[in-house]
Amino acid sequence: DTEVTQTPKHLVMGMTNKKSLKCEQHMGHRAMYWYKQKAKKPPELMFVYSYEKLSINESVPSRFSPECPNSSLLNLHLHALQPEDSALYLCASSQDMGTGVGNQPQHFGDGTRLSIL
Amino acid sequence: AQKITQTQPGMFVQEKEAVTLDCTYDTSDPSYGLFWYKQPSSGEMIFLIYQGSYDQQNATEGRYSLNFQKARKSANLVISASQLGDSAMYFCAMRELNSGGSNYKLTFGKGTLLTVNP
């Protein structure tokens, strides 16, 4: 079982809907990430939170809005998405953002498969 | 130029045999980490193994080992005694540790789809 839990596993929504993806980890990690992955492609980084503050936004459209209510939770709020936003959305966490040398793998959840109608 | 190159889009192996998945990387940073992840069709990215640029020995984790050839900038994953459950997409990734504000970033290769045949 993965130590990063994502809900829901599947989501179908219309372009005018508002929905949220949720991610939870209890490993005491202080960095959390959102990735978008299209079929047969590697994951693409969207956002990085470090110590509950947004550190990195990889030029993601504003229809995606991340939120980190506490050190264990990460949300991704969705509004007015486009069909091309259909993808697997992966959440990950690591001990921190990775200062210094060392093995700090990112641990991923199962992902949410999002389909936009 | 690609930082991580996985030249094998697909690989086939017979159950119980060993298989090598290739990964080459490009960096001028002396401090970096190399990771391999497995992604089954269910979607989860599973961390398999890590190799640091200063590590003297090749990393091993159970049936997984990393053939690290620093001068050639290659970090091939070797899976011994393949099992049907090893069928998945495998991604090689790198984190450059002296890239200033970007040292958090994992750069992924395009992946290799491994199929284990019974």
XYZ file of C-alpha atoms in Angstrom:
235
model
C 0.000 0.000 0.000
C 1.198 3.440 -0.872
C 1.967 5.848 1.976
C 0.591 8.752 -0.029
C -3.181 8.546 -0.371
C -5.048 10.295 -3.151
C -8.784 10.682 -3.545
C -10.764 10.213 -5.634
C -9.173 7.546 -7.813
C -11.297 8.533 -10.791
C -13.096 11.793 -11.556
C -15.250 12.779 -14.499
C -16.294 16.409 -14.680
C -17.734 18.892 -17.090
C -15.903 21.998 -18.163
C -18.029 24.214 -15.918
C -17.729 22.102 -12.784
C -15.654 22.816 -9.704
C -14.005 19.851 -8.030
C -11.027 19.129 -5.798
C -8.363 16.454 -5.685
C -7.030 15.469 -2.286
C -3.694 14.068 -1.149
C -2.603 12.964 2.308
C 0.683 11.694 3.709
C 1.664 10.779 7.255
C 5.400 10.299 6.768
C 6.270 13.670 8.284
C 7.433 14.932 4.920
C 7.639 18.695 4.534
C 7.607 18.921 0.753
C 4.597 17.966 -1.353
C 4.187 18.005 -5.104
C 1.503 17.880 -7.773
C 2.300 16.304 -11.133
C 0.266 15.903 -14.314
C 0.863 12.838 -16.462
C -0.541 12.240 -19.916
C -0.730 8.701 -21.277
C 2.633 7.145 -22.149
C 4.526 10.287 -21.055
C 6.608 11.033 -17.962
C 5.077 13.096 -15.162
C 5.262 16.875 -15.468
C 5.727 18.927 -12.328
C 2.975 21.443 -11.575
C 3.436 22.733 -8.023
C 5.750 22.297 -5.044
C 4.844 23.103 -1.463
C 7.596 23.372 1.120
C 6.679 23.677 4.796
C 3.085 24.402 3.768
C 4.045 27.336 1.568
C 3.825 27.347 -2.207
C 7.409 27.375 -3.409
C 7.137 26.504 -7.066
C 4.452 27.051 -9.693
C 5.600 25.694 -13.018
C 3.558 28.213 -14.998
C 0.356 26.283 -14.435
C -2.909 27.875 -15.681
C -4.994 29.522 -12.959
C -7.822 27.034 -13.466
C -5.668 24.796 -11.241
C -5.421 26.127 -7.693
C -3.344 24.281 -5.085
C -3.840 24.486 -1.345
C -1.913 23.056 1.589
C -4.133 23.239 4.704
C -1.532 21.523 6.898
C 1.677 19.555 6.670
C -0.140 16.298 5.857
C -2.685 17.491 3.317
C -2.491 18.857 -0.193
C -5.453 19.794 -2.345
C -5.785 20.724 -5.978
C -8.887 22.755 -6.770
C -10.157 22.504 -10.327
C -12.386 24.991 -12.111
C -13.338 25.512 -15.750
C -11.002 22.820 -17.008
C -10.459 22.039 -20.658
C -10.562 18.628 -22.380
C -6.768 18.701 -22.709
C -6.560 18.713 -18.905
C -7.703 15.090 -18.897
C -4.773 13.183 -17.396
C -3.492 11.271 -14.393
C -2.753 13.665 -11.518
C -0.110 12.421 -9.139
C 0.695 13.715 -5.699
C 4.129 13.108 -4.167
C 5.966 13.950 -0.988
C 9.579 14.001 0.173
C 11.423 14.840 3.386
C 11.993 18.340 2.115
C 12.661 20.078 -1.175
C 16.062 18.533 -1.369
C 18.802 20.750 -0.125
C 22.132 19.007 0.008
C 23.322 15.639 -1.171
C 21.384 12.578 -0.240
C 18.749 10.071 -1.035
C 15.470 11.902 -0.858
C 13.122 10.059 -3.136
C 9.731 11.453 -3.822
C 7.014 9.046 -2.761
C 3.991 9.048 -5.024
C 0.347 8.228 -4.564
C -1.819 6.122 -6.876
C -3.029 9.187 -8.707
C -6.418 10.506 -9.745
C -7.520 9.779 -13.308
C -9.325 12.894 -14.426
C -11.570 13.039 -17.475
C -13.027 16.326 -18.699
C -16.159 16.054 -20.806
C 19.281 18.362 -25.206
C 17.582 15.718 -23.135
C 18.952 15.324 -19.651
C 17.712 11.755 -19.265
C 17.623 9.369 -22.214
C 15.931 6.010 -22.170
C 16.500 4.521 -25.607
C 14.257 1.464 -25.232
C 10.573 2.347 -25.644
C 9.683 -1.299 -25.002
C 11.416 -4.419 -23.734
C 10.348 -8.040 -23.469
C 11.797 -10.630 -21.099
C 10.953 -14.183 -20.186
C 9.875 -14.876 -16.646
C 12.824 -15.740 -14.348
C 15.366 -14.158 -16.679
C 17.329 -10.971 -15.974
C 16.749 -7.760 -17.916
C 18.659 -4.487 -18.208
C 16.879 -1.184 -18.799
C 19.130 1.542 -20.158
C 19.431 5.100 -18.893
C 21.966 7.752 -19.825
C 22.067 11.223 -18.381
C 23.598 14.578 -19.101
C 24.741 16.970 -16.412
C 27.695 19.179 -15.561
C 26.732 19.239 -11.880
C 29.159 17.094 -9.828
C 26.421 16.412 -7.252
C 23.361 14.594 -8.470
C 21.098 11.710 -7.639
C 19.658 9.113 -9.963
C 16.357 7.353 -9.275
C 14.405 4.568 -10.878
C 10.628 4.367 -10.583
C 8.187 1.658 -11.635
C 4.703 2.568 -12.810
C 2.227 -0.298 -13.256
C -0.903 0.243 -15.303
C -2.711 1.174 -12.072
C -0.816 4.469 -12.081
C 1.196 4.575 -8.883
C 4.849 5.582 -9.250
C 6.867 3.218 -7.071
C 10.375 4.239 -6.004
C 12.807 1.376 -6.663
C 16.409 2.438 -6.221
C 18.716 5.420 -5.801
C 22.326 6.103 -6.803
C 24.210 9.184 -5.661
C 26.940 10.660 -7.807
C 29.510 10.207 -5.044
C 28.526 6.650 -4.178
C 31.454 4.312 -4.707
C 29.399 1.171 -5.014
C 26.496 0.287 -7.250
C 23.167 0.454 -5.459
C 21.195 -2.734 -4.872
C 17.692 -3.298 -3.503
C 16.544 -6.892 -3.542
C 16.163 -7.982 -7.175
C 17.034 -4.490 -8.415
C 20.549 -3.271 -8.984
C 21.902 -0.210 -10.649
C 24.844 -0.502 -13.020
C 26.366 2.945 -12.488
C 29.092 3.939 -14.939
C 29.876 7.525 -14.059
C 32.398 8.212 -16.814
C 29.888 7.030 -19.397
C 27.019 8.810 -17.622
C 24.902 5.728 -17.555
C 22.720 4.297 -14.795
C 21.158 1.112 -16.090
C 18.617 -0.786 -14.013
C 19.091 -4.540 -13.786
C 16.149 -6.663 -12.685
C 17.099 -10.208 -11.834
C 14.747 -13.198 -11.933
C 11.912 -11.309 -13.635
C 8.383 -11.892 -12.388
C 5.065 -11.333 -14.142
C 4.381 -8.505 -11.709
C 7.419 -6.643 -13.012
C 5.483 -5.769 -16.176
C 5.211 -1.987 -15.989
C 6.611 1.299 -17.258
C 10.012 2.121 -15.788
C 11.255 5.691 -15.486
C 14.799 6.855 -14.846
C 15.036 10.271 -13.163
C 17.760 12.655 -12.044
C 17.991 15.410 -9.467
C 20.848 17.885 -9.833
C 21.806 19.119 -6.399
C 23.723 22.253 -7.258
C 21.281 23.696 -9.736
C 20.471 26.573 -7.415
C 16.763 27.130 -7.223
C 15.936 23.984 -9.184
C 17.537 21.343 -6.996
C 14.099 20.080 -5.975
C 13.320 19.067 -9.529
C 13.211 15.495 -10.766
C 13.906 15.228 -14.485
C 12.341 12.086 -15.917
C 13.225 10.079 -18.982
C 10.499 9.019 -21.402
C 10.266 5.577 -19.865
C 10.625 1.951 -20.953
C 7.611 -0.359 -21.040
C 8.703 -3.773 -19.776
C 6.640 -6.841 -20.546
C 7.435 -10.085 -18.750
C 6.273 -13.149 -20.656
C 5.324 -16.399 -18.894
